[in-house]
PDB file of C-alpha atoms in Angstrom:
ATOM      1  CA  MET A  20      -8.062  10.774  -9.000  1.00 64.00           C
ATOM      2  CA  THR A  21      -4.086  10.192  -7.840  1.00 86.00           C
ATOM      3  CA  GLU A  22      -1.755  11.821 -10.721  1.00 92.00           C
ATOM      4  CA  LEU A  23       2.019  12.325 -10.863  1.00 95.00           C
ATOM      5  CA  LEU A  24       3.158  15.321  -9.452  1.00 95.00           C
ATOM      6  CA  SER A  25       3.564  18.567 -11.997  1.00 95.00           C
ATOM      7  CA  ASP A  26       6.430  20.242 -12.012  1.00 95.00           C
ATOM      8  CA  THR A  27       4.392  23.093 -10.642  1.00 95.00           C
ATOM      9  CA  ALA A  28       3.399  21.378  -7.622  1.00 94.00           C
ATOM     10  CA  ARG A  29       6.942  19.711  -6.996  1.00 95.00           C
ATOM     11  CA  GLU A  30       8.443  23.321  -6.730  1.00 95.00           C
ATOM     12  CA  SER A  31       5.919  23.912  -4.212  1.00 95.00           C
ATOM     13  CA  LEU A  32       5.973  20.382  -2.345  1.00 95.00           C
ATOM     14  CA  LEU A  33       9.748  18.800  -2.242  1.00 96.00           C
ATOM     15  CA  PRO A  34      11.796  21.835  -0.809  1.00 97.00           C
ATOM     16  CA  PRO A  35       9.967  21.324   2.485  1.00 97.00           C
ATOM     17  CA  LEU A  36      10.398  18.024   2.618  1.00 97.00           C
ATOM     18  CA  ALA A  37      14.260  18.059   1.820  1.00 97.00           C
ATOM     19  CA  GLU A  38      14.567  20.234   4.611  1.00 97.00           C
ATOM     20  CA  ASN A  39      13.183  17.263   6.868  1.00 97.00           C
ATOM     21  CA  GLY A  40      15.417  15.077   5.500  1.00 97.00           C
ATOM     22  CA  TRP A  41      13.775  13.340   2.578  1.00 98.00           C
ATOM     23  CA  THR A  42      16.076  12.778  -0.594  1.00 97.00           C
ATOM     24  CA  HIS A  43      14.433  12.690  -3.566  1.00 96.00           C
ATOM     25  CA  ASP A  44      15.543   9.125  -5.819  1.00 96.00           C
ATOM     26  CA  GLU A  45      15.137  10.235  -9.776  1.00 94.00           C
ATOM     27  CA  LYS A  46      15.690   7.201 -11.451  1.00 94.00           C
ATOM     28  CA  ALA A  47      12.790   6.057  -9.362  1.00 95.00           C
ATOM     29  CA  ASP A  48      10.939   9.285  -8.763  1.00 96.00           C
ATOM     30  CA  ALA A  49      10.507   8.259  -4.910  1.00 97.00           C
ATOM     31  CA  LEU A  50      11.353  10.418  -1.836  1.00 98.00           C
ATOM     32  CA  CYS A  51      13.203   8.583   0.419  1.00 98.00           C
ATOM     33  CA  LYS A  52      14.146   8.838   4.223  1.00 98.00           C
ATOM     34  CA  THR A  53      15.845   6.829   6.741  1.00 98.00           C
ATOM     35  CA  TYR A  54      14.457   7.205  10.391  1.00 98.00           C
ATOM     36  CA  GLU A  55      16.635   6.341  13.148  1.00 98.00           C
ATOM     37  CA  PHE A  56      15.060   5.375  16.787  1.00 98.00           C
ATOM     38  CA  GLU A  57      16.071   5.043  20.322  1.00 98.00           C
ATOM     39  CA  ASP A  58      15.656   1.139  20.036  1.00 98.00           C
ATOM     40  CA  PHE A  59      13.511  -1.486  18.420  1.00 98.00           C
ATOM     41  CA  THR A  60      10.300  -0.585  20.426  1.00 98.00           C
ATOM     42  CA  GLU A  61      10.807   3.084  19.545  1.00 98.00           C
ATOM     43  CA  ALA A  62      11.352   2.126  15.834  1.00 98.00           C
ATOM     44  CA  PHE A  63       8.083  -0.629  15.584  1.00 98.00           C
ATOM     45  CA  SER A  64       5.553   1.715  17.557  1.00 98.00           C
ATOM     46  CA  TRP A  65       6.609   4.385  15.136  1.00 98.00           C
ATOM     47  CA  MET A  66       5.894   1.681  12.423  1.00 98.00           C
ATOM     48  CA  THR A  67       2.830   0.656  14.008  1.00 98.00           C
ATOM     49  CA  ARG A  68       1.156   4.433  14.014  1.00 98.00           C
ATOM     50  CA  ALA A  69       2.507   4.719  10.326  1.00 98.00           C
ATOM     51  CA  ALA A  70       0.842   1.575   9.414  1.00 98.00           C
ATOM     52  CA  LEU A  71      -2.669   2.671  10.507  1.00 98.00           C
ATOM     53  CA  TRP A  72      -2.302   5.802   8.645  1.00 98.00           C
ATOM     54  CA  ALA A  73      -1.088   4.017   5.357  1.00 98.00           C
ATOM     55  CA  GLU A  74      -4.107   1.864   5.482  1.00 98.00           C
ATOM     56  CA  LYS A  75      -6.393   4.459   6.438  1.00 98.00           C
ATOM     57  CA  TRP A  76      -5.255   6.382   3.215  1.00 97.00           C
ATOM     58  CA  ASN A  77      -4.226   3.148   1.580  1.00 96.00           C
ATOM     59  CA  HIS A  78      -0.968   3.880   0.359  1.00 97.00           C
ATOM     60  CA  HIS A  79       1.540   1.986   1.551  1.00 97.00           C
ATOM     61  CA  PRO A  80       5.564   2.578   2.030  1.00 98.00           C
ATOM     62  CA  ASP A  81       7.916   0.312   1.251  1.00 98.00           C
ATOM     63  CA  TRP A  82      10.112   0.063   4.499  1.00 98.00           C
ATOM     64  CA  ARG A  83      12.940  -1.732   5.715  1.00 98.00           C
ATOM     65  CA  ASN A  84      13.455  -2.006   9.703  1.00 98.00           C
ATOM     66  CA  VAL A  85      17.029  -2.899  11.095  1.00 98.00           C
ATOM     67  CA  TYR A  86      16.844  -2.937  14.214  1.00 98.00           C
ATOM     68  CA  LYS A  87      16.230   1.019  15.294  1.00 98.00           C
ATOM     69  CA  THR A  88      16.098   2.153  11.934  1.00 98.00           C
ATOM     70  CA  VAL A  89      13.376   2.420   9.389  1.00 98.00           C
ATOM     71  CA  GLU A  90      13.863   3.123   5.829  1.00 98.00           C
ATOM     72  CA  VAL A  91      11.338   4.638   4.098  1.00 98.00           C
ATOM     73  CA  THR A  92      10.579   4.933   0.311  1.00 98.00           C
ATOM     74  CA  LEU A  93       7.414   6.602  -0.875  1.00 98.00           C
ATOM     75  CA  THR A  94       6.364   6.435  -4.648  1.00 97.00           C
ATOM     76  CA  THR A  95       2.949   5.780  -6.468  1.00 96.00           C
ATOM     77  CA  HIS A  96       3.349   2.582  -8.596  1.00 92.00           C
ATOM     78  CA  ASP A  97      -0.297   3.334 -10.426  1.00 92.00           C
ATOM     79  CA  VAL A  98       1.598   6.488 -11.766  1.00 94.00           C
ATOM     80  CA  GLY A  99       5.123   5.462 -11.795  1.00 94.00           C
ATOM     81  CA  GLY A 100       6.462   8.495  -9.447  1.00 96.00           C
ATOM     82  CA  ILE A 101       5.796  10.458  -6.697  1.00 97.00           C
ATOM     83  CA  SER A 102       1.864  11.658  -6.218  1.00 97.00           C
ATOM     84  CA  SER A 103       0.671  14.010  -3.455  1.00 95.00           C
ATOM     85  CA  LEU A 104       0.033  11.038  -1.808  1.00 96.00           C
ATOM     86  CA  ASP A 105       3.735  10.315  -0.909  1.00 97.00           C
ATOM     87  CA  ALA A 106       4.216  14.062  -0.005  1.00 97.00           C
ATOM     88  CA  LYS A 107       1.238  13.793   2.331  1.00 97.00           C
ATOM     89  CA  LEU A 108       2.399  10.692   3.458  1.00 98.00           C
ATOM     90  CA  ALA A 109       5.612  11.914   4.142  1.00 98.00           C
ATOM     91  CA  ARG A 110       4.559  14.913   6.023  1.00 97.00           C
ATOM     92  CA  LYS A 111       2.722  12.142   8.167  1.00 98.00           C
ATOM     93  CA  LEU A 112       5.643  10.009   9.054  1.00 98.00           C
ATOM     94  CA  ASP A 113       7.425  13.142  10.162  1.00 98.00           C
ATOM     95  CA  SER A 114       4.612  14.030  12.402  1.00 97.00           C
ATOM     96  CA  LEU A 115       4.319  10.878  14.072  1.00 95.00           C
TER      97      LEU A 115
ATOM     98  CA  MET B  14      25.883 -17.423  25.113  1.00 64.00           C
ATOM     99  CA  THR B  15      25.218 -17.203  21.472  1.00 86.00           C
ATOM    100  CA  GLU B  16      27.282 -19.028  18.764  1.00 92.00           C
ATOM    101  CA  LEU B  17      27.700 -19.260  14.970  1.00 95.00           C
ATOM    102  CA  LEU B  18      26.358 -22.870  14.344  1.00 95.00           C
ATOM    103  CA  SER B  19      28.636 -25.310  14.009  1.00 95.00           C
ATOM    104  CA  ASP B  20      28.678 -27.568  10.946  1.00 95.00           C
ATOM    105  CA  THR B  21      26.842 -30.270  12.912  1.00 95.00           C
ATOM    106  CA  ALA B  22      24.032 -28.011  14.326  1.00 94.00           C
ATOM    107  CA  ARG B  23      23.282 -26.614  10.446  1.00 95.00           C
ATOM    108  CA  GLU B  24      23.110 -30.157   9.724  1.00 95.00           C
ATOM    109  CA  SER B  25      20.167 -30.950  11.962  1.00 95.00           C
ATOM    110  CA  LEU B  26      18.772 -27.148  11.927  1.00 95.00           C
ATOM    111  CA  LEU B  27      19.114 -26.064   7.909  1.00 96.00           C
ATOM    112  CA  PRO B  28      17.697 -28.541   6.486  1.00 97.00           C
ATOM    113  CA  PRO B  29      13.825 -28.161   8.104  1.00 97.00           C
ATOM    114  CA  LEU B  30      14.115 -24.806   7.686  1.00 97.00           C
ATOM    115  CA  ALA B  31      15.016 -24.827   3.750  1.00 97.00           C
ATOM    116  CA  GLU B  32      11.860 -27.077   3.494  1.00 97.00           C
ATOM    117  CA  ASN B  33       9.882 -24.653   5.042  1.00 97.00           C
ATOM    118  CA  GLY B  34      10.992 -21.868   2.352  1.00 97.00           C
ATOM    119  CA  TRP B  35      13.946 -20.449   3.951  1.00 98.00           C
ATOM    120  CA  THR B  36      16.819 -20.094   1.488  1.00 97.00           C
ATOM    121  CA  HIS B  37      20.957 -19.500   3.119  1.00 96.00           C
ATOM    122  CA  ASP B  38      22.649 -16.438   1.775  1.00 96.00           C
ATOM    123  CA  GLU B  39      26.111 -17.778   1.833  1.00 94.00           C
ATOM    124  CA  LYS B  40      27.865 -14.531   1.659  1.00 94.00           C
ATOM    125  CA  ALA B  41      26.069 -12.831   4.499  1.00 95.00           C
ATOM    126  CA  ASP B  42      25.561 -16.104   6.583  1.00 96.00           C
ATOM    127  CA  ALA B  43      22.052 -15.140   6.851  1.00 97.00           C
ATOM    128  CA  LEU B  44      18.525 -17.088   6.800  1.00 98.00           C
ATOM    129  CA  CYS B  45      16.366 -14.950   3.939  1.00 98.00           C
ATOM    130  CA  LYS B  46      12.460 -16.010   3.443  1.00 98.00           C
ATOM    131  CA  THR B  47       9.729 -13.790   1.418  1.00 98.00           C
ATOM    132  CA  TYR B  48       6.152 -14.250   3.227  1.00 98.00           C
ATOM    133  CA  GLU B  49       3.372 -13.199   1.154  1.00 98.00           C
ATOM    134  CA  PHE B  50      -0.186 -12.177   2.795  1.00 98.00           C
ATOM    135  CA  GLU B  51      -3.219 -11.238   1.639  1.00 98.00           C
ATOM    136  CA  ASP B  52      -2.983  -8.064   2.046  1.00 98.00           C
ATOM    137  CA  PHE B  53      -0.922  -4.991   3.768  1.00 98.00           C
ATOM    138  CA  THR B  54      -3.004  -5.140   7.177  1.00 98.00           C
ATOM    139  CA  GLU B  55      -2.183  -9.084   6.740  1.00 98.00           C
ATOM    140  CA  ALA B  56       1.750  -8.230   6.604  1.00 98.00           C
ATOM    141  CA  PHE B  57       1.572  -6.081   9.252  1.00 98.00           C
ATOM    142  CA  SER B  58      -0.819  -7.699  11.632  1.00 98.00           C
ATOM    143  CA  TRP B  59       1.751 -10.989  10.927  1.00 98.00           C
ATOM    144  CA  MET B  60       5.111  -8.000  11.573  1.00 98.00           C
ATOM    145  CA  THR B  61       3.352  -6.807  15.021  1.00 98.00           C
ATOM    146  CA  ARG B  62       3.031 -10.248  16.117  1.00 98.00           C
ATOM    147  CA  ALA B  63       6.507 -11.028  15.110  1.00 98.00           C
ATOM    148  CA  ALA B  64       8.178  -7.874  16.700  1.00 98.00           C
ATOM    149  CA  LEU B  65       6.938  -8.917  20.084  1.00 98.00           C
ATOM    150  CA  TRP B  66       8.860 -12.401  19.936  1.00 98.00           C
ATOM    151  CA  ALA B  67      11.701 -10.485  18.326  1.00 98.00           C
ATOM    152  CA  GLU B  68      11.793  -7.693  21.522  1.00 98.00           C
ATOM    153  CA  LYS B  69      10.766 -10.649  23.754  1.00 98.00           C
ATOM    154  CA  TRP B  70      14.383 -13.115  22.484  1.00 97.00           C
ATOM    155  CA  ASN B  71      16.444  -9.359  22.291  1.00 96.00           C
ATOM    156  CA  HIS B  72      17.094 -10.572  18.729  1.00 97.00           C
ATOM    157  CA  HIS B  73      15.655  -8.622  15.903  1.00 97.00           C
ATOM    158  CA  PRO B  74      15.126  -9.567  12.079  1.00 98.00           C
ATOM    159  CA  ASP B  75      16.189  -7.260   9.085  1.00 98.00           C
ATOM    160  CA  TRP B  76      12.690  -6.827   7.325  1.00 98.00           C
ATOM    161  CA  ARG B  77      11.531  -5.154   4.100  1.00 98.00           C
ATOM    162  CA  ASN B  78       7.672  -4.575   3.967  1.00 98.00           C
ATOM    163  CA  VAL B  79       6.101  -3.637   0.445  1.00 98.00           C
ATOM    164  CA  TYR B  80       2.323  -3.764   0.861  1.00 98.00           C
ATOM    165  CA  LYS B  81       1.785  -7.573   1.174  1.00 98.00           C
ATOM    166  CA  THR B  82       4.948  -9.161   1.370  1.00 98.00           C
ATOM    167  CA  VAL B  83       7.786  -9.198   3.873  1.00 98.00           C
ATOM    168  CA  GLU B  84      11.378  -9.983   2.961  1.00 98.00           C
ATOM    169  CA  VAL B  85      13.285 -11.109   6.217  1.00 98.00           C
ATOM    170  CA  THR B  86      16.841 -11.737   6.823  1.00 98.00           C
ATOM    171  CA  LEU B  87      17.906 -13.400   9.794  1.00 98.00           C
ATOM    172  CA  THR B  88      21.487 -13.427  10.823  1.00 97.00           C
ATOM    173  CA  THR B  89      23.513 -12.570  14.133  1.00 96.00           C
ATOM    174  CA  HIS B  90      25.717  -9.819  13.734  1.00 92.00           C
ATOM    175  CA  ASP B  91      27.590 -10.443  17.351  1.00 92.00           C
ATOM    176  CA  VAL B  92      29.011 -13.912  16.161  1.00 94.00           C
ATOM    177  CA  GLY B  93      29.231 -12.696  12.524  1.00 94.00           C
ATOM    178  CA  GLY B  94      26.558 -15.133  10.772  1.00 96.00           C
ATOM    179  CA  ILE B  95      23.842 -17.612  11.539  1.00 97.00           C
ATOM    180  CA  SER B  96      23.038 -18.606  15.345  1.00 97.00           C
ATOM    181  CA  SER B  97      21.040 -20.793  17.213  1.00 95.00           C
ATOM    182  CA  LEU B  98      18.784 -17.667  17.895  1.00 96.00           C
ATOM    183  CA  ASP B  99      18.292 -16.994  13.921  1.00 97.00           C
ATOM    184  CA  ALA B 100      16.892 -21.003  13.473  1.00 97.00           C
ATOM    185  CA  LYS B 101      14.609 -20.514  16.424  1.00 97.00           C
ATOM    186  CA  LEU B 102      13.758 -17.277  15.236  1.00 98.00           C
ATOM    187  CA  ALA B 103      12.787 -18.506  11.905  1.00 98.00           C
ATOM    188  CA  ARG B 104      10.697 -21.490  12.920  1.00 97.00           C
ATOM    189  CA  LYS B 105       8.586 -18.748  15.636  1.00 98.00           C
ATOM    190  CA  LEU B 106       7.699 -16.663  12.687  1.00 98.00           C
ATOM    191  CA  ASP B 107       6.883 -19.633  10.735  1.00 98.00           C
ATOM    192  CA  SER B 108       4.413 -20.584  13.200  1.00 97.00           C
ATOM    193  CA  LEU B 109       2.493 -17.212  13.662  1.00 95.00           C
TER     194      LEU B 109
END
């Protein structure tokens, strides 16, 4: 069952993500990061890999691609904020 | 050579696009459309086909995907507004 991250979980999960460039949109309670690639093919290739994980985990990013940049926003609408799934997907995106 | 659409070209190219749901953002001089699909896999499959054409024509959309929707904005930054490439890509996206 997906739940909103507890304060304790936030204290352990969010700082490592912040170190990797994820910011916390407090108003939306979402994780945000802008990835920059060499060009469009690199950006879209990464999106394709990310899409497979998103679909596999049934948890999808809100993302915008403009040529070689991809702006990603992760939140869990069902719980109204960041869940462990968002943290997990964020780590996966960083690893691709 | 890509050029800003002339008034005459706009009169012939933009109305058919408007009939297919493209709106004209006058401030940005851009073509905008939101596509809605059955689900994420349909949306991303369409984006993948679109990406191949965008790369082939070296003309890339500004697009945002949220689950089954894709918001597309087309403009030609080099000329500061809509060019024939935008109209061509818009028609291609509608055909995919």
